[in-house]
Amino acid sequence: MPALDGLRILDLTQYEAGTSCTQALAWLGADVVKVERPGTGDPGRGLAGGRSTDDSEYFLNWNSNKRSIAINLASEEGRGLLLQLAPRFDILVENFGPGVVEKLRLDYDSVRAVHPDVIYGRIKGFGNSGPYSDYKCFDPVAQAAGGAMSITGNPDGPPLRPGTTIGDCGTGVLMALALCAAHANKLRTGKGQLVEMSMQEGVTWFMRTAIAMGGEFGEKAAPRSGSGRGAMMNMYPCKPFGPNDYVYMLVVNDRMWRALCEAIDRRDLAEDERYATPRLRHDNADELFEAIAEWTGRRTKREAMAILGAAGVPASAVLDTLDLFSDPHLVERGFVRTVEHEIRGPVRVLGSPMNLSDSQVEIEAAPLLGRHTDSVLADELNLSQPEIDRLRADGVLGAVPTPGANGQENATR
C-alpha cells in the first residue's frame, strides 16, 4: 500500500516551488487534485524551451501522478466550488504571489471557515511577514536572497547563479515534509494548522555547511571557491576535453590519499614528503594537481570515475543533462522512466528519489488541463452533467481537453 494512501491534497500550486511539494506527496501515494485556470492552466505548461506543440517537459516533470480540474477561481461560482471541495480534502497547498489568495478570498481564514481542521500550506518567496513579504520571487531571486549566489563562482569573479533550483524544489520538498508532520499531528489532536514556508529561508537552510566552514557562522562572509579547494577537492580534465569532460574528486583523509596514489599508479607521490599531510598537500596543490591531471587527461571521464571509484576514492564524472538519461546506474535503478502521455505518447521523465521497500507508487504522466474536472465535481460534489455543462458554458469551468489536429490539447490554447 502506498505510504500516504488516503491522504487528499487540493493543489493550488504553479511553476515549481509548489508543484514539487505536491508531486512529492503524490509520489508517496497521496491523491492530489490540481486546480488550474481555464484556458491557460499552470503557467509552467507553457515553459516549453522551444517546443510549441504541447505541455512542456518542465510541466511534465513536476506534475505527474496528479489529477487536473480547471476552475475559474476569480468567479463567484468558481470560488464557491473550491470552498465546497475544500472540506473533502485534508490539505490545501498554494504558492501564488503575495496577496493573490487574499484577493480571491481563499486565504487560510476563508478556507478554515468551511473546513475548521484544514491543513493549509503556503509557500512564498519571503514568507507571510517581515519587510520583504510583499516582494515577488522566483528561484534565482531566492538564491540571491538566501546567500547561494555569494558562494558560487571563482574567487576573483562575480557571484553566479547555481544551476539547480534549490530555491523552488528545495523549499517545496521542505514543505512536503512539514505538511506530513502537520498531518501526523492532526492524527493525534484532530487539529489542522497553517504551514508557511519562505523560499529565502529554505535556501539559507541549505547554506549552513558553507556558512559554518567558510564564514565562521556569522563572523565573516564565506568566500567563493570555484570548483574546489586545492588538489584534493577539485575538477580534473579528461579526454576528449569537451565542455563537460571532467572528473571531480574529493580526498579527505590519508587512506583515500593512498588509494588515489595507487589508482593513478603514482605510489611515489604517497612517499613524497611534500605531500605527507593534508596541510602539505594543500600548500603544494599546484604541483600535485598537474600530476593528477596528467593521469586523468589520458582517460575519459567515465574511465577515470570507474578506476577511482573502484579504488575507494570519492569521485564522479561530470555528467551533463544528456548523460543523465543514458547513465547506466540511473537507468538500472529505474530513475529514468518512460511514461505514456495522452497526447505525446511515450515521454521520458526523471523519477522519484524516494524509495520505500513496501510502498512504491508507479509514476504516471502529468494530466492534460482540466482532464478530471467532470469526474471530480461529480464524485465529490454530486453535480449532474447538465449542471457541469452549464458551469462550463458560463465560463466557470475550463473546456474538456481533446487533442487538436496539430497535437495540441484544445482546452489549453
Coordinates of C-alpha atoms in Angstrom, one line a residue:
M1 CA 0.0 0.0 0.0
P2 CA 1.3 3.5 -0.8
A3 CA 2.6 5.3 2.3
L4 CA 0.2 8.2 2.0
D5 CA -2.7 6.2 0.7
G6 CA -5.9 8.0 1.8
L7 CA -4.3 11.5 2.2
R8 CA -6.1 14.0 -0.1
I9 CA -4.4 17.2 -1.4
L10 CA -6.1 20.2 -3.0
D11 CA -3.3 21.6 -5.1
L12 CA -3.4 25.3 -6.0
T13 CA 0.2 25.5 -7.0
Q14 CA 2.1 26.6 -10.1
Y15 CA 5.6 26.7 -11.6
E16 CA 7.9 24.7 -9.3
A17 CA 8.1 25.6 -5.7
G18 CA 4.6 24.4 -5.0
T19 CA 4.3 21.7 -7.7
S20 CA 7.5 20.0 -6.4
C21 CA 5.8 19.7 -3.0
T22 CA 2.6 18.2 -4.2
Q23 CA 4.3 15.9 -6.7
A24 CA 6.5 14.5 -3.8
L25 CA 3.2 13.8 -1.9
A26 CA 1.7 12.2 -5.0
W27 CA 4.7 10.0 -5.5
L28 CA 4.2 8.8 -1.9
G29 CA 0.6 7.9 -2.6
A30 CA -1.5 11.0 -1.8
D31 CA -4.4 11.8 -4.0
V32 CA -3.6 15.2 -5.5
V33 CA -6.2 17.2 -7.4
K34 CA -4.6 20.2 -9.1
V35 CA -6.8 23.3 -9.6
E36 CA -5.9 25.3 -12.7
R37 CA -7.1 28.4 -14.5
P38 CA -9.3 27.6 -17.5
G39 CA -7.6 28.2 -20.9
T40 CA -4.0 28.5 -19.8
G41 CA -3.6 26.4 -16.7
D42 CA -0.4 26.4 -14.6
P43 CA 2.0 28.8 -16.3
G44 CA 4.5 26.0 -16.2
R45 CA 2.6 24.3 -19.0
G46 CA 3.9 27.0 -21.4
L47 CA 7.6 26.9 -20.4
A48 CA 8.3 24.9 -23.5
G49 CA 12.0 25.6 -24.0
G50 CA 11.5 25.9 -27.8
R51 CA 8.5 23.4 -28.0
S52 CA 5.2 24.9 -29.1
T53 CA 3.0 21.8 -29.7
D54 CA 2.0 20.7 -26.2
D55 CA 2.8 20.9 -22.5
S56 CA 6.4 21.5 -21.6
E57 CA 8.9 18.9 -20.3
Y58 CA 9.1 21.3 -17.3
F59 CA 5.4 20.8 -16.6
L60 CA 5.5 17.1 -17.2
N61 CA 8.4 16.6 -14.7
W62 CA 6.7 18.4 -11.9
N63 CA 3.1 17.3 -12.2
S64 CA 3.0 13.5 -12.7
N65 CA 0.5 11.4 -10.6
K66 CA -1.9 14.3 -10.3
R67 CA -5.5 14.9 -11.4
S68 CA -6.3 18.3 -13.0
I69 CA -9.5 20.3 -12.8
A70 CA -10.0 23.7 -14.5
I71 CA -12.0 26.2 -12.4
N72 CA -12.1 30.0 -12.7
L73 CA -11.5 30.9 -9.1
A74 CA -11.9 34.6 -9.9
S75 CA -15.6 34.0 -10.5
E76 CA -18.0 33.8 -7.6
E77 CA -19.3 30.4 -8.6
G78 CA -15.8 29.1 -9.1
R79 CA -14.7 30.3 -5.7
G80 CA -17.8 28.6 -4.3
L81 CA -16.9 25.3 -5.9
L82 CA -13.5 25.5 -4.4
L83 CA -14.9 26.1 -0.9
Q84 CA -17.3 23.2 -1.4
L85 CA -14.4 20.9 -2.4
A86 CA -12.1 22.0 0.4
P87 CA -13.8 20.0 3.2
R88 CA -13.3 16.9 1.2
F89 CA -9.5 17.2 1.3
D90 CA -7.0 17.0 4.2
I91 CA -4.6 19.6 2.9
L92 CA -4.7 22.7 0.6
V93 CA -1.4 24.0 -0.8
E94 CA -0.8 27.3 -2.7
N95 CA 2.2 29.3 -3.9
F96 CA 0.6 32.2 -5.7
G97 CA 2.3 35.6 -5.5
P98 CA 1.7 37.8 -2.4
G99 CA -1.9 38.8 -1.9
V100 CA -3.4 36.6 -4.6
V101 CA -5.4 34.2 -2.4
E102 CA -6.4 37.1 -0.2
K103 CA -7.8 38.8 -3.3
L104 CA -9.6 35.6 -4.3
R105 CA -10.9 35.3 -0.7
L106 CA -9.4 31.8 -0.5
D107 CA -6.9 32.5 2.3
Y108 CA -6.4 30.4 5.4
D109 CA -9.2 32.0 7.4
S110 CA -11.7 31.8 4.5
V111 CA -11.0 28.1 3.9
R112 CA -10.9 27.4 7.7
A113 CA -14.4 28.8 7.9
V114 CA -15.7 25.9 5.9
H115 CA -13.1 23.4 6.9
P116 CA -12.1 24.1 10.5
D117 CA -9.4 21.3 10.7
V118 CA -7.8 22.0 7.3
I119 CA -4.0 21.9 6.9
Y120 CA -3.2 24.9 4.8
G121 CA 0.3 25.1 3.2
R122 CA 1.7 28.4 1.9
I123 CA 5.0 28.9 0.0
K124 CA 6.1 32.5 -0.5
G125 CA 9.3 34.0 -1.6
F126 CA 9.8 35.8 1.7
G127 CA 7.1 34.4 3.9
N128 CA 3.9 36.0 5.1
S129 CA 5.5 38.5 7.4
G130 CA 8.5 40.8 7.5
P131 CA 9.7 43.8 5.4
Y132 CA 10.1 41.6 2.2
S133 CA 6.8 39.8 2.5
D134 CA 5.1 41.7 -0.4
Y135 CA 8.0 41.2 -2.8
K136 CA 7.5 38.8 -5.7
C137 CA 10.1 36.0 -6.0
F138 CA 11.3 33.2 -8.3
D139 CA 14.1 30.7 -7.7
P140 CA 17.1 32.9 -8.7
V141 CA 15.8 35.7 -6.6
A142 CA 15.5 33.3 -3.6
Q143 CA 19.0 32.1 -4.3
A144 CA 20.4 35.6 -4.2
A145 CA 18.4 36.4 -1.0
G146 CA 19.4 33.2 0.7
G147 CA 23.2 33.5 0.1
A148 CA 23.7 30.8 -2.5
M149 CA 24.9 33.1 -5.2
S150 CA 27.5 34.7 -3.0
I151 CA 29.5 31.4 -2.6
T152 CA 29.1 30.3 -6.2
G153 CA 31.8 31.2 -8.8
N154 CA 35.5 31.8 -8.9
P155 CA 37.2 33.8 -6.1
D156 CA 38.1 36.6 -8.5
G157 CA 34.8 36.7 -10.4
P158 CA 31.3 37.8 -9.7
P159 CA 28.6 35.8 -7.8
L160 CA 27.0 33.2 -10.0
R161 CA 23.5 31.6 -10.0
P162 CA 23.7 27.9 -9.1
G163 CA 22.2 25.8 -11.9
T164 CA 20.0 23.7 -9.6
T165 CA 16.6 25.1 -8.4
I166 CA 17.1 24.7 -4.7
G167 CA 15.0 27.8 -4.0
D168 CA 12.0 26.2 -5.7
C169 CA 12.4 22.5 -5.4
G170 CA 14.3 22.6 -2.1
T171 CA 11.6 24.7 -0.5
G172 CA 8.9 22.5 -2.0
V173 CA 10.3 19.3 -0.5
L174 CA 10.7 21.0 2.9
M175 CA 7.0 22.0 2.6
A176 CA 6.1 18.4 1.8
L177 CA 7.9 17.3 5.0
A178 CA 6.2 20.0 7.1
L179 CA 2.8 19.0 5.7
C180 CA 3.4 15.4 6.6
A181 CA 4.3 16.5 10.1
A182 CA 1.2 18.6 10.4
H183 CA -0.9 15.6 9.2
A184 CA 0.8 13.4 11.8
N185 CA -0.1 16.0 14.5
K186 CA -3.7 16.1 13.2
L187 CA -4.0 12.4 13.6
R188 CA -3.1 12.8 17.3
T189 CA -5.0 16.0 18.0
G190 CA -7.7 16.4 15.4
K191 CA -6.5 19.9 14.7
G192 CA -5.3 21.4 11.4
Q193 CA -3.0 24.3 11.1
L194 CA -1.3 26.9 8.8
V195 CA 2.1 25.7 7.4
E196 CA 4.1 28.5 6.0
M197 CA 7.4 28.3 4.1
S198 CA 9.8 31.1 2.9
M199 CA 11.9 30.4 -0.2
Q200 CA 14.6 32.7 1.2
E201 CA 14.7 30.7 4.4
G202 CA 14.7 27.4 2.5
V203 CA 17.8 28.4 0.6
T204 CA 19.5 29.8 3.7
W205 CA 18.8 26.4 5.4
F206 CA 20.8 24.7 2.6
M207 CA 23.6 27.2 3.2
R208 CA 24.5 26.0 6.7
T209 CA 27.6 23.9 5.8
A210 CA 29.0 26.7 3.6
I211 CA 28.4 29.3 6.4
A212 CA 29.9 27.1 9.1
M213 CA 33.0 26.0 7.1
G214 CA 33.7 29.2 5.2
G215 CA 32.1 32.0 7.1
E216 CA 32.7 31.2 10.8
F217 CA 29.0 31.2 11.3
G218 CA 28.1 34.9 11.3
E219 CA 31.5 36.3 11.9
K220 CA 32.6 36.9 8.3
A221 CA 31.3 36.2 4.7
A222 CA 32.1 32.8 3.3
P223 CA 34.3 33.2 0.1
R224 CA 33.7 31.8 -3.4
S225 CA 36.0 28.9 -4.1
G226 CA 35.2 27.9 -7.7
S227 CA 35.1 24.2 -8.3
G228 CA 37.1 23.2 -5.3
R229 CA 39.9 23.9 -2.9
G230 CA 43.4 22.7 -3.7
A231 CA 44.3 19.5 -5.4
M232 CA 42.3 17.2 -3.1
M233 CA 38.9 18.7 -3.8
N234 CA 38.8 19.7 -7.4
M235 CA 37.8 19.1 -11.1
Y236 CA 40.3 17.3 -13.4
P237 CA 40.2 17.5 -17.2
C238 CA 39.7 14.3 -19.2
K239 CA 39.8 13.4 -22.9
P240 CA 38.5 14.4 -25.4
F241 CA 38.4 17.7 -23.4
G242 CA 34.9 18.8 -24.2
P243 CA 33.0 21.3 -22.0
N244 CA 31.9 18.6 -19.5
D245 CA 34.8 16.2 -19.9
Y246 CA 36.0 16.3 -16.3
V247 CA 36.1 14.1 -13.2
Y248 CA 35.6 15.5 -9.8
M249 CA 37.2 14.0 -6.7
L250 CA 37.3 14.7 -3.0
V251 CA 40.0 13.2 -0.9
V252 CA 39.5 13.8 2.8
N253 CA 41.9 11.5 4.7
D254 CA 45.2 9.7 4.4
R255 CA 43.6 6.4 3.5
M256 CA 41.9 8.0 0.5
W257 CA 45.1 9.8 -0.4
R258 CA 47.0 6.5 -0.6
A259 CA 44.2 4.9 -2.6
L260 CA 44.4 7.7 -5.1
C261 CA 48.1 7.3 -5.5
E262 CA 47.7 3.6 -6.0
A263 CA 44.8 4.1 -8.5
I264 CA 46.8 6.5 -10.7
D265 CA 49.9 4.4 -10.5
R266 CA 51.9 7.1 -8.7
R267 CA 53.0 5.4 -5.5
D268 CA 55.9 7.8 -5.4
L269 CA 53.5 10.6 -4.5
A270 CA 52.5 8.8 -1.4
E271 CA 56.1 8.7 -0.3
D272 CA 56.9 12.3 -1.2
E273 CA 57.5 14.4 1.9
R274 CA 55.9 17.4 0.1
Y275 CA 52.5 15.6 0.3
A276 CA 52.9 13.8 3.6
T277 CA 50.0 15.6 5.4
P278 CA 46.7 17.2 4.3
R279 CA 48.2 20.7 5.0
L280 CA 51.3 19.9 2.8
R281 CA 49.0 18.6 0.1
H282 CA 47.1 21.9 0.2
D283 CA 50.2 24.0 0.3
N284 CA 51.7 22.2 -2.7
A285 CA 48.5 21.9 -4.6
D286 CA 49.7 23.2 -8.0
E287 CA 52.4 20.5 -8.5
L288 CA 50.0 17.8 -7.2
F289 CA 47.2 19.0 -9.5
E290 CA 49.5 18.7 -12.5
A291 CA 50.5 15.1 -11.6
I292 CA 46.9 14.0 -11.2
A293 CA 45.7 15.9 -14.3
E294 CA 48.4 14.2 -16.4
W295 CA 46.7 10.8 -15.5
T296 CA 43.1 12.0 -16.0
G297 CA 44.0 13.6 -19.3
R298 CA 44.8 10.2 -20.7
R299 CA 41.3 8.8 -19.9
T300 CA 37.7 9.6 -20.5
K301 CA 35.7 10.9 -17.5
R302 CA 33.8 7.6 -17.2
E303 CA 37.1 5.6 -17.3
A304 CA 38.6 7.8 -14.6
M305 CA 35.4 7.5 -12.5
A306 CA 35.4 3.7 -12.8
I307 CA 39.1 3.4 -11.7
L308 CA 38.9 5.9 -8.9
G309 CA 35.6 4.7 -7.6
A310 CA 36.7 1.1 -7.5
A311 CA 39.8 2.1 -5.6
G312 CA 37.8 3.8 -2.9
V313 CA 38.4 7.4 -4.0
P314 CA 35.2 9.5 -3.9
A315 CA 34.9 10.7 -7.5
S316 CA 32.4 11.1 -10.3
A317 CA 32.4 12.0 -13.9
V318 CA 30.8 15.4 -14.5
L319 CA 27.6 14.2 -16.1
D320 CA 25.8 16.7 -18.3
T321 CA 22.0 16.8 -18.7
L322 CA 22.1 14.5 -21.7
D323 CA 24.4 12.0 -19.9
L324 CA 21.8 11.6 -17.1
F325 CA 19.3 9.9 -19.4
S326 CA 21.8 7.3 -20.5
D327 CA 23.7 6.9 -17.3
P328 CA 23.8 3.1 -16.7
H329 CA 23.5 3.5 -12.9
L330 CA 20.4 5.7 -13.1
V331 CA 18.9 3.5 -15.8
E332 CA 19.4 0.3 -14.0
R333 CA 17.9 1.7 -10.8
G334 CA 14.8 2.8 -12.7
F335 CA 15.3 6.5 -12.1
V336 CA 14.9 7.4 -15.8
R337 CA 11.4 6.4 -16.7
T338 CA 9.2 6.3 -19.8
V339 CA 5.5 7.1 -19.2
E340 CA 2.6 7.2 -21.6
H341 CA 1.2 10.7 -22.2
E342 CA -2.3 11.1 -23.5
I343 CA -1.2 13.2 -26.5
R344 CA 2.5 12.8 -26.9
G345 CA 2.7 9.1 -26.4
P346 CA 5.9 7.8 -24.7
V347 CA 7.8 10.5 -22.9
R348 CA 10.8 10.3 -20.7
V349 CA 10.8 11.7 -17.2
L350 CA 13.1 11.6 -14.2
G351 CA 11.6 9.5 -11.4
S352 CA 11.3 9.7 -7.6
P353 CA 14.5 9.6 -5.4
M354 CA 12.3 8.3 -2.6
N355 CA 12.5 4.5 -2.4
L356 CA 10.2 2.7 0.0
S357 CA 10.5 -1.0 0.0
D358 CA 6.8 -1.7 0.6
S359 CA 5.2 1.5 -0.6
Q360 CA 6.3 2.3 -4.1
V361 CA 4.0 4.2 -6.4
E362 CA 4.1 3.8 -10.1
I363 CA 4.8 7.1 -11.9
E364 CA 2.1 8.3 -14.3
A365 CA 2.2 11.1 -16.8
A366 CA 1.1 14.6 -15.9
P367 CA -2.6 15.3 -16.7
L368 CA -4.0 17.4 -19.5
L369 CA -5.5 20.7 -18.3
G370 CA -8.9 20.0 -16.8
R371 CA -8.9 16.3 -17.7
H372 CA -10.6 15.4 -14.4
T373 CA -12.9 18.3 -13.9
D374 CA -16.1 16.5 -14.6
S375 CA -15.3 13.3 -12.7
V376 CA -14.1 15.2 -9.6
L377 CA -17.1 17.5 -9.5
A378 CA -19.5 14.6 -10.0
D379 CA -17.8 12.3 -7.4
E380 CA -17.0 15.0 -4.8
L381 CA -20.0 17.4 -5.1
N382 CA -22.5 15.1 -6.7
L383 CA -23.0 17.6 -9.6
S384 CA -25.0 16.3 -12.5
Q385 CA -23.7 16.5 -16.1
P386 CA -26.2 19.2 -17.1
E387 CA -25.1 21.3 -14.2
I388 CA -21.4 20.8 -15.1
D389 CA -22.2 21.7 -18.7
R390 CA -24.0 24.9 -17.5
L391 CA -21.0 25.9 -15.4
R392 CA -18.7 25.3 -18.4
A393 CA -20.9 27.4 -20.7
D394 CA -20.8 30.2 -18.1
G395 CA -17.0 30.2 -18.1
V396 CA -16.7 28.8 -14.6
L397 CA -15.0 25.6 -15.8
G398 CA -12.4 25.0 -18.5
A399 CA -13.2 23.2 -21.7
V400 CA -12.9 19.4 -22.0
P401 CA -9.4 18.7 -23.3
T402 CA -9.3 17.0 -26.6
P403 CA -6.3 16.5 -29.0
G404 CA -6.3 19.0 -31.8
A405 CA -5.2 18.5 -35.3
N406 CA -1.7 19.8 -34.6
G407 CA -1.3 17.6 -31.5
Q408 CA -2.3 20.3 -29.0
E409 CA -5.0 20.0 -26.4
N410 CA -7.7 22.4 -27.4
A411 CA -8.5 23.2 -23.8
T412 CA -5.2 24.7 -23.1
R413 CA -4.6 27.0 -26.1

